PDB file of C-alpha atoms in Angstrom:
ATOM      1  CA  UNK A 371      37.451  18.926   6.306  1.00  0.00           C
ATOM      2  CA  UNK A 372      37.273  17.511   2.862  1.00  0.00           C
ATOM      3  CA  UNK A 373      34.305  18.293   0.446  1.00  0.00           C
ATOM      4  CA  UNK A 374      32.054  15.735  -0.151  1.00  0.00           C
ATOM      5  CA  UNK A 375      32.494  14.502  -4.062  1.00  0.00           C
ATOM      6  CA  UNK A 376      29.578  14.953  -5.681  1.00  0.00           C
ATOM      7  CA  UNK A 377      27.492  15.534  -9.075  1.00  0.00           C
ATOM      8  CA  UNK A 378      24.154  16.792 -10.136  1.00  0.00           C
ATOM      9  CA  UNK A 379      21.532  14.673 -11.746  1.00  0.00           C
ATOM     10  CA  UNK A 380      22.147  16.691 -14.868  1.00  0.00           C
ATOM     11  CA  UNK A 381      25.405  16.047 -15.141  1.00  0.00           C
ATOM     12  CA  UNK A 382      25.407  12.858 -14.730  1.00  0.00           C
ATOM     13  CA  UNK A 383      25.505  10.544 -17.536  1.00  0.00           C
ATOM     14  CA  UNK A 384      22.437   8.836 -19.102  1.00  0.00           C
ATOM     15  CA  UNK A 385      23.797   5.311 -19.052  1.00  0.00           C
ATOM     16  CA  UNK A 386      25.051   6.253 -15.429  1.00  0.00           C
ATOM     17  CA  UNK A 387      24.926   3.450 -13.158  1.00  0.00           C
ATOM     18  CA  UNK A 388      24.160   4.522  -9.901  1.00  0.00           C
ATOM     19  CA  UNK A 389      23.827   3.013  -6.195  1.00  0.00           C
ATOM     20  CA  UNK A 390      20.498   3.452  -4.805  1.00  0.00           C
ATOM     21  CA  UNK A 391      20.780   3.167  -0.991  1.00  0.00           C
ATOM     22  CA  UNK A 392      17.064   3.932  -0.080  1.00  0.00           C
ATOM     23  CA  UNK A 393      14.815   1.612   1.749  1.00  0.00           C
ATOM     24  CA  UNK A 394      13.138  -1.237  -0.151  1.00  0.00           C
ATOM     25  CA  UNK A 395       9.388   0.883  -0.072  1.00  0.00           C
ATOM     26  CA  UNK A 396      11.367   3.834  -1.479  1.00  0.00           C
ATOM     27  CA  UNK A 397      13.307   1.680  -4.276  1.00  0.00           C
ATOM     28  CA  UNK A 398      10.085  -0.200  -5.316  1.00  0.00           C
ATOM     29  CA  UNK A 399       8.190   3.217  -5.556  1.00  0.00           C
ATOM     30  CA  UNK A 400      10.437   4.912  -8.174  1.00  0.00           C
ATOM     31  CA  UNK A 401      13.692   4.160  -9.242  1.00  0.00           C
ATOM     32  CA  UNK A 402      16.662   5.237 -11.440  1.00  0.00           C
ATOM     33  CA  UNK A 403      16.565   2.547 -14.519  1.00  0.00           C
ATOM     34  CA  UNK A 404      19.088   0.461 -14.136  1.00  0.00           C
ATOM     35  CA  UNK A 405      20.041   1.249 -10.526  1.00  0.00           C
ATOM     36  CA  UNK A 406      21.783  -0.713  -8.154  1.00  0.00           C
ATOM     37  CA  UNK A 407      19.725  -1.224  -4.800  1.00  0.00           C
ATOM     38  CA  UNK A 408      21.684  -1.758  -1.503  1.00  0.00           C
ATOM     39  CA  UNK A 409      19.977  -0.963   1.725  1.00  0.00           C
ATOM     40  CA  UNK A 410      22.426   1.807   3.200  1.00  0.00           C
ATOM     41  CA  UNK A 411      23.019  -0.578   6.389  1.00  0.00           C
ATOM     42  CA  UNK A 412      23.664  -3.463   4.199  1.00  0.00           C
ATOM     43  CA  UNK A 413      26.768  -1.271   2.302  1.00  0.00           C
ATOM     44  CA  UNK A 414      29.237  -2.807   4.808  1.00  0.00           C
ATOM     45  CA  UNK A 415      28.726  -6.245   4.188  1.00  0.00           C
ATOM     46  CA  UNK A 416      27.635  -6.517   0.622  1.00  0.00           C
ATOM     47  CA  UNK A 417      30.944  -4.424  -0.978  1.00  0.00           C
ATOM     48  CA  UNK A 418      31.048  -7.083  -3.227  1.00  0.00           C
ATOM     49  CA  UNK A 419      27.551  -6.884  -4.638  1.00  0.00           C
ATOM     50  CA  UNK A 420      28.751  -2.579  -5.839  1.00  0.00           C
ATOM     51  CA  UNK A 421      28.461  -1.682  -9.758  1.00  0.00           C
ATOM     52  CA  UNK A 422      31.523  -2.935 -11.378  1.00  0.00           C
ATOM     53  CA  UNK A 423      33.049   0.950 -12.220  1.00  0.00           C
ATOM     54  CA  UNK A 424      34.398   4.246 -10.416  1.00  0.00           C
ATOM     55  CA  UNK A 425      33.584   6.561  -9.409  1.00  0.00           C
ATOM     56  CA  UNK A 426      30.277   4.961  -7.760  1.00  0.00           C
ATOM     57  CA  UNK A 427      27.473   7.230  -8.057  1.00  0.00           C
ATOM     58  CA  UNK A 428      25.103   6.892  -4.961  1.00  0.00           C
ATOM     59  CA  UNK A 429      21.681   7.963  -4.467  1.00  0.00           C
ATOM     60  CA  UNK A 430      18.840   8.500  -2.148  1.00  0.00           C
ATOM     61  CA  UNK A 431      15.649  10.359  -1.565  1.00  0.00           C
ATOM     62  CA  UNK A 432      17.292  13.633  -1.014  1.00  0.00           C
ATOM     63  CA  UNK A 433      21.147  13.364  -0.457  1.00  0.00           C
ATOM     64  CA  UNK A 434      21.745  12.923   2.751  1.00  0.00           C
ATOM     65  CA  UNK A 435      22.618   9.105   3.601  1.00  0.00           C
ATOM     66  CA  UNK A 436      24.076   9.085  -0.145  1.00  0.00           C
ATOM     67  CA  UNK A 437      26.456  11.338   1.496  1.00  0.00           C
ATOM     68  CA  UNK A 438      26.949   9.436   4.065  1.00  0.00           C
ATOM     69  CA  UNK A 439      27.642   6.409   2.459  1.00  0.00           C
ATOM     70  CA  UNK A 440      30.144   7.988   0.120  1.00  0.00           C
ATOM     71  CA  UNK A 441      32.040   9.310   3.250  1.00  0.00           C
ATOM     72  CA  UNK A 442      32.206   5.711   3.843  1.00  0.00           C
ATOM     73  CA  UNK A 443      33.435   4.241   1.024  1.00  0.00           C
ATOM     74  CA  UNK A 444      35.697   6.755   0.002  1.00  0.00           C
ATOM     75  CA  UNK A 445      37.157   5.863   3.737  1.00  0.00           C
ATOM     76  CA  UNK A 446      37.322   2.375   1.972  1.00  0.00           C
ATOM     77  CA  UNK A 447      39.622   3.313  -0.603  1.00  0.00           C
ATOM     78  CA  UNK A 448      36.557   3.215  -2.892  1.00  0.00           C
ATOM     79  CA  UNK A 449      36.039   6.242  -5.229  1.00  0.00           C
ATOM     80  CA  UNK A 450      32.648   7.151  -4.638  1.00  0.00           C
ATOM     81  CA  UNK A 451      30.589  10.519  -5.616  1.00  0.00           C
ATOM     82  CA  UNK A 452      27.322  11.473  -3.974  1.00  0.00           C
ATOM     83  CA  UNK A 453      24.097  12.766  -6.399  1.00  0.00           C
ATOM     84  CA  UNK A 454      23.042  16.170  -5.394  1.00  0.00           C
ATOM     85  CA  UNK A 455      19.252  16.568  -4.223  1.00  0.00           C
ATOM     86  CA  UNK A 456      19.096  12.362  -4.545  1.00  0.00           C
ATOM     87  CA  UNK A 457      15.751  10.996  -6.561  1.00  0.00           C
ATOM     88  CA  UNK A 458      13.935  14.072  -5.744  1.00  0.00           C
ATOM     89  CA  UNK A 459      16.086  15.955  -8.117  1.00  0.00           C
ATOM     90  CA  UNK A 460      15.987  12.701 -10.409  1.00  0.00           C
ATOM     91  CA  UNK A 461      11.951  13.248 -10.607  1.00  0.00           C
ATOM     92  CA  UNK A 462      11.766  16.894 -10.720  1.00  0.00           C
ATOM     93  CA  UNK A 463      14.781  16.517 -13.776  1.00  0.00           C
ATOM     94  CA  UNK A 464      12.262  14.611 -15.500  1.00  0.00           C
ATOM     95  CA  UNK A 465      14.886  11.567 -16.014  1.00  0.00           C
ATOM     96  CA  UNK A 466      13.444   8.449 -16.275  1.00  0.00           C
ATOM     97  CA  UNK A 467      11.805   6.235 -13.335  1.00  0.00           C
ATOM     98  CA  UNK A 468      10.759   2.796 -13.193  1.00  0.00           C
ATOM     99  CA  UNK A 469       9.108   1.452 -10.290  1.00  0.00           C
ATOM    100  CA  UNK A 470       7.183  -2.154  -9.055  1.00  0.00           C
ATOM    101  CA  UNK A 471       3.780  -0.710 -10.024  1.00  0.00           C
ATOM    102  CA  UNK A 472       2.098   0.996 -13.191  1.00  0.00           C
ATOM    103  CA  UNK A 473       2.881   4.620 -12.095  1.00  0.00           C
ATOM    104  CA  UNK A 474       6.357   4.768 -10.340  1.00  0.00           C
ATOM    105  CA  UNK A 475       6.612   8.045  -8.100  1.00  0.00           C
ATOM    106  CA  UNK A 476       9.471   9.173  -5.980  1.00  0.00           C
ATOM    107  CA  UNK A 477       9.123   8.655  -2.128  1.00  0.00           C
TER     108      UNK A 477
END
């Protein structure tokens, strides 16, 4: 079995675009700046609507449909890498959040 690409939040880049593939409460809670936001079962038929570069760094809550979603589009032929520990590990990093209210929080 292959191992799953993936990359910590600490070594990721700061101008890092990633894919956020959390649910729309989740994304308008707290979100990476900058962030991409595709509903995980809307990944299939939205390919067109991915960040513009590779690898594709994707996110969630805590890592797990991330990784399942880069499973997915690496099966595409799209070279994808998976953030370890998702926006938890984003928060508890202390990178930056923005969010649709005054105090964005990670869900």
């Amino acid at each position: 079995m292959n191992e799953l690409p993936s990359v910590s939040v600490t070594d990721l880049a700061d101008d890092a675009v990633l894919l956020d593939v959390r649910e729309d409460d989740e994304w308008a809670a707290g979100r990476a700046p900058g962030a991409v936001h595709i509903v995980m079962n809307e990944i299939p038929v939205r390919l067109g609507d991915l960040p513009d570069l590779e690898p594709v760094a994707v996110i969630c809550r805590s890592g797990g449909r991330s990784g399942q979603v880069v499973q997915w589009l690496n099966a595409q032929g799209i070279d994808a890498i998976n953030v370890d520990g998702g926006m938890r590990a984003w928060f508890a990093a202390g990178k930056p959040l923005a969010g649709d209210d005054d105090a964005p929080r990670v869900m």
